[in-house]
Amino acid sequence: MPEQSPHPLPGSPADSQPPPRPCALLLSGAQVVTVDDERTVYTSGSVAVDGDRIVDVGPAREVEARWRPRRTVDCRGRAILPGFTDAHTHLFQSFARGIGDGEPIRPWLNHFMWPYAVHLDAEDALTAVRLGAVEAARAGITTVVDHHYAPTDPETVLAVADAIEEVGLRGAVARGMTGDRTKIADARGLPDALYRHGTAEELELTRQCMAARGPDARVRVWPAPLNLSYGDRDLVRGAVALAREHGVRWHTHCSEGAGDPLSYLEAHGVRPVTWLAREDLLDARATLAHAVWLDEEETAAVGAAGAGVAHNPCSNAYLASGTMPWLPLREAGTVVALGTDGPSAGGRQDMFEVMKQTLFAQRLASLDPAGVRCEDVLEAATRDGARYAGVRDAGAVRPGALADLVVVDLSGTAVQPVHRAVSALVYAARAGDVVMTLVGGRVVYEDGHCPGIDEEALGARARERAARLVERAGFGPLTVPWRHRERRLGRTS
Ligand SMILES: [Zn+2]
């Protein structure tokens, strides 16, 4: 990456200004999309970083006159923005990328994802997590909420947190829990192998993992019942209690498919989110993945509680699950963040794609091109993502905030010309346009490399282990080069 020296403000007598102060890094001359309180965009701005914090941001010449950086990176033709939060991912599913498509959520789980989870061993999971975390770092993702549910023994869960930290990201491993079997789980055919522990034991194992990752850990552990709709109610109560006790969020899949609230209503006489609200379990610590199928009462309750929702438009489209009620949830007060739902349900962890698909899905569903703007989805991916994940002092490029930053190349043919940086970032840029990712001032990706990670060796290990997993789980038929359409409803293709 080209280097340049800072230059003093022309016309300013040197003795009228305080001498420049030292700092670690200066990102110079970019379009800086701050997403700060005023939503300031500097068309030629610079960002100074020292330690784990942003120490200055503003017009390039002014910032450069104030600092004497140890390193300067020329960011002309680039954008700087806050790092993305992937609000719902499953890094352990990296080996599942590209197979298992063409089914709605319930058969997809039964035929593909549950067998995948059951056959994955700890070393597979760790290799897949490393692969997924590197992919995230390369895509400008600085915080991940990794809903990890296979395998969930404490040793593996803590090793997953370590692996994410080794790549340099921050966030949480949301430990997926099943607990006591429910009638809904029986009716849905969830495999026994996913039910290794009863409710009390699951909560105790999660408590141990949470205690092992103290409040200062860059990656913490959150309690995460696998699914609100078919999970044990005491497991949910216990998860919320643990989150409140340890001062963290809790996480779960919530009303992803249309059948989820209906089967819950049939079993319990109440819809799942209404039950959460009535039990006083819904507050700002709740982070609900999907929330596609909420009724008006549930939407109002999530908003009134200031709870978080992770919207996963690529996954929702891949599995044909439905379109989340974006505007009603945001207007009610919900913290809406964006997620990829991992590499298996959509192919990649690319927040640029997620932002764009959010816009497109909402516009198709509402037939209103003005209801959701590119500014809204960029806020959700950055500023609101940090709020959702409970990362303080992040999600905006402003002095004093954590230096979680992304530098994006805007000079490519597919992005030029850039009339508005926000529009270019949401509609035209892709994960491959990221040239640098910083987390807490540390470079975790730059110009094709994640420092300290041997990506070639990691890729080779992932391919080898994934091939063995495909064989063990009997997924061979899913890997045929061309799948011919089966006869369906008397029609042929
Ligand atoms: Zn998910």
Short mmCIF file of C-alpha atoms and ligand atoms in Angstrom, two decimals:
data_model
loop_
_atom_site.label_atom_id
_atom_site.label_comp_id
_atom_site.label_asym_id
_atom_site.label_seq_id
_atom_site.Cartn_x
_atom_site.Cartn_y
_atom_site.Cartn_z
CA MET A 1 0.00 0.00 0.00
CA PRO A 2 1.48 3.44 -0.93
CA GLU A 3 2.79 5.58 1.88
CA GLN A 4 2.78 9.36 2.10
CA SER A 5 4.04 11.94 4.53
CA PRO A 6 1.70 14.31 6.38
CA HIS A 7 1.99 17.90 5.26
CA PRO A 8 1.32 21.11 7.20
CA LEU A 9 -1.66 23.30 6.45
CA PRO A 10 -0.45 25.74 3.74
CA GLY A 11 -0.46 29.37 4.76
CA SER A 12 -0.48 28.62 8.48
CA PRO A 13 2.54 29.88 10.34
CA ALA A 14 4.16 26.92 12.00
CA ASP A 15 4.35 28.70 15.36
CA SER A 16 0.58 29.43 15.48
CA GLN A 17 -0.30 25.76 15.89
CA PRO A 18 0.60 23.29 18.58
CA PRO A 19 3.21 20.84 17.36
CA PRO A 20 1.83 17.67 15.85
CA ARG A 21 1.35 14.85 18.31
CA PRO A 22 2.53 11.31 17.71
CA CYS A 23 0.04 8.59 16.75
CA ALA A 24 0.31 5.08 15.41
CA LEU A 25 -1.52 5.35 12.11
CA LEU A 26 -2.96 7.92 9.76
CA LEU A 27 -5.45 6.89 7.09
CA SER A 28 -5.20 9.79 4.69
CA GLY A 29 -7.32 11.42 2.01
CA ALA A 30 -10.36 9.11 1.82
CA GLN A 31 -14.09 9.61 1.56
CA VAL A 32 -14.85 9.12 5.26
CA VAL A 33 -18.41 7.94 5.90
CA THR A 34 -18.45 8.44 9.65
CA VAL A 35 -22.03 7.36 10.53
CA ASP A 36 -21.55 9.68 13.53
CA ASP A 37 -24.42 11.52 15.24
CA GLU A 38 -24.57 14.09 12.42
CA ARG A 39 -23.90 11.45 9.75
CA THR A 40 -20.90 13.49 8.57
CA VAL A 41 -19.24 12.47 5.30
CA TYR A 42 -15.81 13.97 4.53
CA THR A 43 -15.13 13.84 0.80
CA SER A 44 -11.40 14.18 1.49
CA GLY A 45 -10.89 13.16 5.07
CA SER A 46 -8.32 11.52 7.27
CA VAL A 47 -8.53 9.35 10.36
CA ALA A 48 -5.82 9.20 13.03
CA VAL A 49 -5.51 6.07 15.18
CA ASP A 50 -3.52 5.48 18.33
CA GLY A 51 -3.70 2.43 20.56
CA ASP A 52 -7.12 0.87 20.14
CA ARG A 53 -8.90 4.20 19.52
CA ILE A 54 -9.64 6.72 16.82
CA VAL A 55 -8.01 9.94 18.04
CA ASP A 56 -9.02 12.31 15.24
CA VAL A 57 -11.16 12.52 12.14
CA GLY A 58 -11.89 15.44 9.85
CA PRO A 59 -10.82 17.19 6.65
CA ALA A 60 -7.55 15.64 5.51
CA ARG A 61 -5.34 18.72 5.75
CA GLU A 62 -6.54 19.66 9.22
CA VAL A 63 -6.07 16.17 10.66
CA GLU A 64 -2.67 15.75 9.01
CA ALA A 65 -1.45 19.04 10.50
CA ARG A 66 -2.27 17.78 13.99
CA TRP A 67 -0.53 14.39 13.94
CA ARG A 68 2.87 12.86 13.44
CA PRO A 69 2.02 9.24 12.58
CA ARG A 70 4.41 6.31 12.70
CA ARG A 71 2.67 5.03 9.59
CA THR A 72 0.57 6.80 6.96
CA VAL A 73 -1.61 4.99 4.44
CA ASP A 74 -2.66 6.86 1.34
CA CYS A 75 -6.41 6.27 1.07
CA ARG A 76 -7.19 8.49 -1.91
CA GLY A 77 -9.81 6.76 -4.10
CA ARG A 78 -10.99 4.80 -1.09
CA ALA A 79 -13.72 5.01 1.53
CA ILE A 80 -13.28 4.64 5.27
CA LEU A 81 -16.29 3.55 7.29
CA PRO A 82 -17.01 1.87 10.63
CA GLY A 83 -16.43 -1.89 10.69
CA PHE A 84 -19.43 -4.10 9.99
CA THR A 85 -21.18 -6.20 12.61
CA ASP A 86 -22.35 -9.57 11.33
CA ALA A 87 -25.25 -9.86 13.76
CA HIS A 88 -26.00 -13.53 13.12
CA THR A 89 -23.62 -16.04 11.65
CA HIS A 90 -22.67 -19.71 12.06
CA LEU A 91 -18.96 -19.89 11.38
CA PHE A 92 -18.93 -23.66 11.97
CA GLN A 93 -21.07 -24.01 8.83
CA SER A 94 -18.29 -22.87 6.49
CA PHE A 95 -17.87 -26.42 5.18
CA ALA A 96 -21.53 -26.41 4.12
CA ARG A 97 -21.10 -23.62 1.63
CA GLY A 98 -22.56 -24.49 -1.73
CA ILE A 99 -24.50 -27.67 -1.00
CA GLY A 100 -27.96 -28.42 0.36
CA ASP A 101 -29.88 -25.75 -1.52
CA GLY A 102 -33.34 -25.93 -2.99
CA GLU A 103 -35.41 -26.67 0.10
CA PRO A 104 -37.38 -24.57 2.58
CA ILE A 105 -36.13 -24.17 6.11
CA ARG A 106 -37.63 -27.23 7.84
CA PRO A 107 -36.66 -29.91 5.31
CA TRP A 108 -33.32 -28.12 4.80
CA LEU A 109 -32.66 -28.50 8.51
CA ASN A 110 -33.81 -32.13 8.65
CA HIS A 111 -32.13 -33.33 5.47
CA PHE A 112 -29.01 -31.26 5.61
CA MET A 113 -28.12 -28.97 8.50
CA TRP A 114 -28.92 -31.30 11.41
CA PRO A 115 -26.93 -34.18 9.88
CA TYR A 116 -24.09 -31.71 9.15
CA ALA A 117 -24.10 -30.54 12.79
CA VAL A 118 -24.23 -34.07 14.14
CA HIS A 119 -21.32 -35.32 12.02
CA LEU A 120 -19.02 -32.37 12.64
CA ASP A 121 -16.27 -33.08 15.15
CA ALA A 122 -14.44 -30.48 17.24
CA GLU A 123 -11.46 -30.18 14.89
CA ASP A 124 -13.79 -29.81 11.88
CA ALA A 125 -15.68 -27.07 13.71
CA LEU A 126 -12.53 -25.17 14.65
CA THR A 127 -11.16 -25.35 11.11
CA ALA A 128 -14.50 -24.16 9.72
CA VAL A 129 -14.65 -21.33 12.27
CA ARG A 130 -11.14 -20.16 11.36
CA LEU A 131 -12.06 -20.22 7.67
CA GLY A 132 -15.26 -18.27 8.34
CA ALA A 133 -13.53 -15.74 10.57
CA VAL A 134 -10.86 -15.07 7.94
CA GLU A 135 -13.59 -14.61 5.34
CA ALA A 136 -15.27 -12.11 7.69
CA ALA A 137 -12.06 -10.15 8.31
CA ARG A 138 -11.45 -9.95 4.56
CA ALA A 139 -14.99 -8.60 4.10
CA GLY A 140 -14.64 -5.73 6.58
CA ILE A 141 -16.55 -7.46 9.37
CA THR A 142 -15.08 -6.44 12.71
CA THR A 143 -17.69 -7.89 15.10
CA VAL A 144 -19.40 -11.28 14.80
CA VAL A 145 -22.24 -12.86 16.73
CA ASP A 146 -21.40 -16.50 16.07
CA HIS A 147 -24.34 -18.74 16.90
CA HIS A 148 -22.39 -21.89 17.55
CA TYR A 149 -24.32 -25.11 18.11
CA ALA A 150 -22.03 -27.95 17.03
CA PRO A 151 -20.21 -29.29 18.95
CA THR A 152 -21.12 -27.39 22.13
CA ASP A 153 -18.87 -28.95 24.77
CA PRO A 154 -17.21 -26.13 26.76
CA GLU A 155 -13.75 -26.97 25.46
CA THR A 156 -14.86 -26.52 21.84
CA VAL A 157 -16.94 -23.41 22.59
CA LEU A 158 -13.99 -21.71 24.29
CA ALA A 159 -11.65 -22.81 21.49
CA VAL A 160 -14.07 -21.23 18.99
CA ALA A 161 -13.88 -17.95 20.93
CA ASP A 162 -10.07 -18.20 20.90
CA ALA A 163 -10.06 -18.90 17.14
CA ILE A 164 -12.16 -15.79 16.42
CA GLU A 165 -9.83 -13.71 18.62
CA GLU A 166 -6.78 -15.14 16.86
CA VAL A 167 -8.07 -13.78 13.56
CA GLY A 168 -8.52 -10.50 15.43
CA LEU A 169 -12.29 -10.04 15.44
CA ARG A 170 -14.44 -9.11 18.41
CA GLY A 171 -17.94 -10.21 19.36
CA ALA A 172 -19.58 -13.22 20.92
CA VAL A 173 -19.88 -16.95 20.64
CA ALA A 174 -23.57 -17.48 21.31
CA ARG A 175 -23.56 -21.02 22.70
CA GLY A 176 -26.46 -22.89 21.06
CA MET A 177 -28.48 -24.89 23.56
CA THR A 178 -31.24 -27.45 23.11
CA GLY A 179 -32.08 -28.68 26.65
CA ASP A 180 -35.12 -30.83 27.36
CA ARG A 181 -36.95 -32.06 24.28
CA THR A 182 -40.29 -30.45 23.54
CA LYS A 183 -43.32 -31.84 21.73
CA ILE A 184 -42.72 -29.36 18.91
CA ALA A 185 -39.15 -30.63 18.50
CA ASP A 186 -40.51 -34.20 18.43
CA ALA A 187 -43.06 -33.27 15.78
CA ARG A 188 -40.35 -31.62 13.70
CA GLY A 189 -38.09 -34.65 13.87
CA LEU A 190 -35.04 -33.05 15.43
CA PRO A 191 -32.37 -35.75 15.87
CA ASP A 192 -31.66 -37.07 19.37
CA ALA A 193 -27.98 -36.40 18.80
CA LEU A 194 -28.64 -32.67 19.13
CA TYR A 195 -30.11 -33.27 22.59
CA ARG A 196 -27.04 -34.24 24.57
CA HIS A 197 -27.93 -32.30 27.71
CA GLY A 198 -31.08 -31.54 29.68
CA THR A 199 -32.05 -27.95 30.36
CA ALA A 200 -30.31 -27.58 33.75
CA GLU A 201 -27.09 -29.11 32.45
CA GLU A 202 -27.10 -26.93 29.30
CA LEU A 203 -27.43 -23.81 31.41
CA GLU A 204 -24.66 -24.93 33.74
CA LEU A 205 -22.29 -25.62 30.82
CA THR A 206 -23.07 -22.21 29.36
CA ARG A 207 -22.46 -20.59 32.74
CA GLN A 208 -19.03 -22.24 32.87
CA CYS A 209 -18.16 -20.93 29.39
CA MET A 210 -19.36 -17.42 30.27
CA ALA A 211 -17.32 -17.39 33.46
CA ALA A 212 -14.21 -18.49 31.57
CA ARG A 213 -14.49 -15.44 29.26
CA GLY A 214 -14.46 -12.50 31.62
CA PRO A 215 -15.95 -9.05 31.01
CA ASP A 216 -12.76 -7.81 29.33
CA ALA A 217 -12.62 -10.60 26.75
CA ARG A 218 -12.75 -9.44 23.16
CA VAL A 219 -15.01 -12.40 22.35
CA ARG A 220 -17.48 -13.27 25.09
CA VAL A 221 -19.91 -16.15 25.41
CA TRP A 222 -23.66 -15.54 25.33
CA PRO A 223 -26.44 -17.98 26.18
CA ALA A 224 -28.32 -18.93 23.03
CA PRO A 225 -31.25 -21.33 22.98
CA LEU A 226 -31.19 -22.85 19.51
CA ASN A 227 -34.71 -21.79 18.61
CA LEU A 228 -37.38 -19.93 20.52
CA SER A 229 -40.16 -21.78 18.71
CA TYR A 230 -39.25 -25.34 19.62
CA GLY A 231 -36.99 -24.73 22.60
CA ASP A 232 -37.79 -25.58 26.20
CA ARG A 233 -39.34 -22.58 27.98
CA ASP A 234 -37.22 -23.05 31.10
CA LEU A 235 -34.15 -23.00 28.89
CA VAL A 236 -35.20 -19.59 27.59
CA ARG A 237 -35.93 -18.33 31.10
CA GLY A 238 -32.53 -19.59 32.26
CA ALA A 239 -30.74 -18.03 29.29
CA VAL A 240 -32.24 -14.61 30.02
CA ALA A 241 -31.30 -14.92 33.69
CA LEU A 242 -27.71 -15.81 32.77
CA ALA A 243 -27.46 -12.85 30.38
CA ARG A 244 -28.72 -10.45 33.03
CA GLU A 245 -26.40 -11.92 35.66
CA HIS A 246 -23.29 -11.60 33.44
CA GLY A 247 -24.21 -8.32 31.75
CA VAL A 248 -24.30 -9.72 28.19
CA ARG A 249 -26.87 -10.23 25.44
CA TRP A 250 -28.68 -13.48 24.74
CA HIS A 251 -29.45 -14.85 21.31
CA THR A 252 -31.86 -17.21 19.56
CA HIS A 253 -33.47 -18.05 16.23
CA CYS A 254 -36.93 -16.50 16.27
CA SER A 255 -39.87 -16.96 13.89
CA GLU A 256 -37.74 -17.54 10.83
CA GLY A 257 -40.30 -19.71 9.02
CA ALA A 258 -44.02 -19.02 8.76
CA GLY A 259 -44.74 -22.23 10.66
CA ASP A 260 -42.69 -21.26 13.73
CA PRO A 261 -45.19 -18.99 15.50
CA LEU A 262 -48.08 -21.20 14.39
CA SER A 263 -46.71 -24.40 15.92
CA TYR A 264 -45.86 -22.46 19.09
CA LEU A 265 -49.38 -21.03 19.20
CA GLU A 266 -50.84 -24.50 18.77
CA ALA A 267 -48.70 -25.95 21.57
CA HIS A 268 -48.87 -23.08 24.06
CA GLY A 269 -51.89 -20.96 23.13
CA VAL A 270 -49.74 -17.88 22.63
CA ARG A 271 -47.27 -16.63 20.02
CA PRO A 272 -43.58 -16.94 20.99
CA VAL A 273 -42.60 -13.26 21.18
CA THR A 274 -45.84 -12.38 22.98
CA TRP A 275 -44.90 -15.03 25.54
CA LEU A 276 -41.43 -13.50 25.96
CA ALA A 277 -42.96 -10.08 26.59
CA ARG A 278 -45.54 -11.40 29.05
CA GLU A 279 -42.86 -13.24 31.01
CA ASP A 280 -40.71 -10.09 31.22
CA LEU A 281 -38.00 -11.83 29.19
CA LEU A 282 -37.89 -9.26 26.43
CA ASP A 283 -35.49 -6.37 26.95
CA ALA A 284 -32.47 -4.77 25.29
CA ARG A 285 -30.44 -7.92 26.00
CA ALA A 286 -32.54 -9.96 23.56
CA THR A 287 -31.01 -10.43 20.10
CA LEU A 288 -33.45 -12.28 17.89
CA ALA A 289 -32.27 -13.76 14.60
CA HIS A 290 -34.73 -13.34 11.71
CA ALA A 291 -38.03 -12.24 13.33
CA VAL A 292 -39.64 -12.56 9.90
CA TRP A 293 -43.04 -13.74 11.08
CA LEU A 294 -44.13 -11.38 13.85
CA ASP A 295 -47.67 -10.09 14.24
CA GLU A 296 -48.42 -6.47 15.14
CA GLU A 297 -48.46 -7.12 18.89
CA GLU A 298 -45.08 -8.88 18.72
CA THR A 299 -43.57 -6.15 16.55
CA ALA A 300 -44.69 -3.49 19.03
CA ALA A 301 -43.36 -5.53 21.98
CA VAL A 302 -39.90 -6.00 20.41
CA GLY A 303 -39.71 -2.28 19.67
CA ALA A 304 -40.95 -1.18 23.10
CA ALA A 305 -38.34 -3.40 24.75
CA GLY A 306 -35.56 -1.89 22.61
CA ALA A 307 -34.59 -5.45 21.71
CA GLY A 308 -32.30 -6.32 18.82
CA VAL A 309 -33.22 -8.15 15.65
CA ALA A 310 -30.71 -9.59 13.18
CA HIS A 311 -32.08 -9.35 9.66
CA ASN A 312 -30.62 -11.93 7.26
CA PRO A 313 -32.02 -11.14 3.81
CA CYS A 314 -29.73 -13.47 1.81
CA SER A 315 -30.56 -16.46 4.01
CA ASN A 316 -34.25 -15.56 4.02
CA ALA A 317 -34.22 -15.48 0.23
CA TYR A 318 -32.08 -18.64 -0.11
CA LEU A 319 -34.52 -20.65 2.02
CA ALA A 320 -37.57 -18.72 0.78
CA SER A 321 -38.46 -17.95 4.40
CA GLY A 322 -40.06 -14.55 3.89
CA THR A 323 -39.30 -10.85 4.26
CA MET A 324 -38.83 -9.22 7.65
CA PRO A 325 -41.15 -6.28 8.51
CA TRP A 326 -38.27 -3.77 8.41
CA LEU A 327 -40.14 -0.47 8.63
CA PRO A 328 -42.64 -1.48 11.35
CA LEU A 329 -39.82 -2.94 13.48
CA ARG A 330 -37.58 0.12 13.09
CA GLU A 331 -40.43 2.54 13.67
CA ALA A 332 -41.41 0.64 16.83
CA GLY A 333 -37.91 1.18 18.27
CA THR A 334 -36.19 -2.12 17.51
CA VAL A 335 -32.41 -2.12 17.03
CA VAL A 336 -32.29 -3.75 13.60
CA ALA A 337 -28.86 -5.10 12.66
CA LEU A 338 -27.81 -7.14 9.64
CA GLY A 339 -26.47 -10.67 9.46
CA THR A 340 -25.25 -13.17 6.92
CA ASP A 341 -26.58 -16.28 8.72
CA GLY A 342 -23.24 -17.88 7.89
CA PRO A 343 -21.74 -19.20 4.68
CA SER A 344 -24.18 -22.11 4.29
CA ALA A 345 -27.43 -20.19 3.68
CA GLY A 346 -26.47 -17.89 0.86
CA GLY A 347 -22.89 -18.71 -0.08
CA ARG A 348 -20.84 -16.02 1.56
CA GLN A 349 -20.40 -13.60 4.43
CA ASP A 350 -20.53 -10.35 2.53
CA MET A 351 -22.19 -7.44 4.30
CA PHE A 352 -22.21 -5.41 1.08
CA GLU A 353 -24.44 -8.08 -0.43
CA VAL A 354 -26.54 -8.18 2.74
CA MET A 355 -27.07 -4.41 2.66
CA LYS A 356 -28.11 -4.49 -0.97
CA GLN A 357 -30.37 -7.49 -0.56
CA THR A 358 -32.06 -5.77 2.39
CA LEU A 359 -33.00 -2.89 0.14
CA PHE A 360 -34.12 -5.10 -2.70
CA ALA A 361 -36.21 -7.44 -0.56
CA GLN A 362 -38.00 -4.58 1.16
CA ARG A 363 -38.69 -2.81 -2.12
CA LEU A 364 -40.07 -5.95 -3.76
CA ALA A 365 -42.26 -6.71 -0.75
CA SER A 366 -43.58 -3.15 -0.36
CA LEU A 367 -43.49 -2.01 -4.01
CA ASP A 368 -42.07 1.20 -2.54
CA PRO A 369 -38.60 2.27 -3.73
CA ALA A 370 -38.40 5.09 -1.15
CA GLY A 371 -39.27 3.29 2.09
CA VAL A 372 -35.75 2.04 2.80
CA ARG A 373 -32.67 4.02 1.70
CA CYS A 374 -29.04 3.06 1.29
CA GLU A 375 -28.24 5.25 4.31
CA ASP A 376 -30.61 3.14 6.45
CA VAL A 377 -28.95 -0.16 5.61
CA LEU A 378 -25.44 1.23 6.09
CA GLU A 379 -26.48 2.41 9.56
CA ALA A 380 -27.88 -1.03 10.33
CA ALA A 381 -24.68 -2.76 9.22
CA THR A 382 -22.42 -0.51 11.30
CA ARG A 383 -23.82 1.80 13.98
CA ASP A 384 -26.87 -0.28 14.90
CA GLY A 385 -24.86 -3.47 14.64
CA ALA A 386 -22.54 -2.25 17.39
CA ARG A 387 -25.53 -1.32 19.58
CA TYR A 388 -27.11 -4.69 18.92
CA ALA A 389 -23.95 -6.55 19.90
CA GLY A 390 -23.42 -4.37 22.97
CA VAL A 391 -20.01 -3.12 21.80
CA ARG A 392 -19.58 0.25 23.45
CA ASP A 393 -17.84 3.11 21.62
CA ALA A 394 -18.05 1.43 18.23
CA GLY A 395 -20.07 1.73 15.04
CA ALA A 396 -19.03 5.30 14.14
CA VAL A 397 -15.82 6.98 12.98
CA ARG A 398 -15.38 9.61 15.68
CA PRO A 399 -12.63 10.57 18.14
CA GLY A 400 -12.65 8.34 21.19
CA ALA A 401 -14.38 5.41 19.46
CA LEU A 402 -12.75 2.03 19.03
CA ALA A 403 -10.65 1.92 15.88
CA ASP A 404 -12.82 -0.72 14.22
CA LEU A 405 -12.56 0.47 10.64
CA VAL A 406 -12.86 -0.68 7.05
CA VAL A 407 -11.07 0.80 4.07
CA VAL A 408 -12.83 0.09 0.77
CA ASP A 409 -11.37 0.63 -2.69
CA LEU A 410 -13.74 2.74 -4.77
CA SER A 411 -11.53 2.96 -7.83
CA GLY A 412 -12.60 -0.25 -9.56
CA THR A 413 -14.41 -0.26 -12.87
CA ALA A 414 -17.51 -1.77 -11.28
CA VAL A 415 -17.71 1.02 -8.71
CA GLN A 416 -16.72 4.11 -10.76
CA PRO A 417 -17.85 6.83 -11.09
CA VAL A 418 -18.54 7.61 -7.45
CA HIS A 419 -21.11 10.38 -7.15
CA ARG A 420 -22.13 9.46 -3.60
CA ALA A 421 -19.94 7.26 -1.44
CA VAL A 422 -22.86 5.75 0.52
CA SER A 423 -24.60 4.73 -2.69
CA ALA A 424 -21.37 3.31 -4.12
CA LEU A 425 -20.77 1.27 -0.95
CA VAL A 426 -24.26 -0.21 -0.81
CA TYR A 427 -25.05 -0.79 -4.49
CA ALA A 428 -21.73 -1.27 -6.24
CA ALA A 429 -18.98 -2.33 -3.81
CA ARG A 430 -18.40 -5.93 -2.76
CA ALA A 431 -16.45 -7.69 -0.04
CA GLY A 432 -13.58 -8.09 -2.52
CA ASP A 433 -13.20 -4.30 -2.63
CA VAL A 434 -12.13 -4.19 1.03
CA VAL A 435 -8.41 -3.37 1.20
CA MET A 436 -7.96 -3.04 4.96
CA THR A 437 -9.79 -4.03 8.13
CA LEU A 438 -8.80 -2.74 11.56
CA VAL A 439 -10.14 -4.01 14.88
CA GLY A 440 -9.19 -1.97 17.92
CA GLY A 441 -6.40 -0.35 15.91
CA ARG A 442 -4.91 -3.69 14.88
CA VAL A 443 -4.72 -4.61 11.21
CA VAL A 444 -6.58 -7.90 10.79
CA TYR A 445 -6.63 -7.78 6.98
CA GLU A 446 -4.65 -5.79 4.47
CA ASP A 447 -4.08 -6.14 0.74
CA GLY A 448 -4.80 -9.84 0.43
CA HIS A 449 -3.40 -11.04 3.73
CA CYS A 450 -4.58 -11.63 7.29
CA PRO A 451 -1.42 -11.12 9.36
CA GLY A 452 -0.33 -14.25 11.20
CA ILE A 453 -2.72 -16.55 9.32
CA ASP A 454 -1.44 -19.09 6.82
CA GLU A 455 -4.48 -19.04 4.56
CA GLU A 456 -3.07 -21.56 2.10
CA ALA A 457 -2.61 -24.16 4.83
CA LEU A 458 -5.98 -23.30 6.35
CA GLY A 459 -7.70 -23.72 2.97
CA ALA A 460 -6.01 -27.08 2.36
CA ARG A 461 -7.01 -28.35 5.81
CA ALA A 462 -10.58 -27.12 5.32
CA ARG A 463 -10.93 -28.87 1.94
CA GLU A 464 -9.58 -32.12 3.32
CA ARG A 465 -11.79 -32.15 6.41
CA ALA A 466 -14.87 -30.96 4.47
CA ALA A 467 -14.44 -33.79 1.95
CA ARG A 468 -14.31 -36.34 4.77
CA LEU A 469 -17.38 -34.79 6.38
CA VAL A 470 -19.34 -34.97 3.11
CA GLU A 471 -18.51 -38.68 2.93
CA ARG A 472 -19.30 -39.38 6.61
CA ALA A 473 -22.63 -37.54 6.52
CA GLY A 474 -23.68 -39.14 3.20
CA PHE A 475 -23.86 -35.80 1.38
CA GLY A 476 -22.29 -37.22 -1.80
CA PRO A 477 -25.50 -36.88 -3.88
CA LEU A 478 -25.55 -33.15 -3.02
CA THR A 479 -22.20 -32.61 -4.71
CA VAL A 480 -23.07 -33.88 -8.22
CA PRO A 481 -21.94 -31.38 -10.86
CA TRP A 482 -25.41 -30.84 -12.30
CA ARG A 483 -28.62 -31.67 -10.46
CA HIS A 484 -31.41 -32.60 -12.85
CA ARG A 485 -34.84 -31.41 -11.83
CA GLU A 486 -37.06 -34.11 -10.37
CA ARG A 487 -40.63 -34.58 -11.48
CA ARG A 488 -42.84 -32.48 -9.26
CA LEU A 489 -46.62 -32.04 -9.26
CA GLY A 490 -46.84 -33.89 -12.54
CA ARG A 491 -44.68 -31.34 -14.36
CA THR A 492 -41.29 -31.93 -15.90
CA SER A 493 -38.60 -29.57 -16.98
ZN ZN B 1 -29.09 -18.97 11.77
#
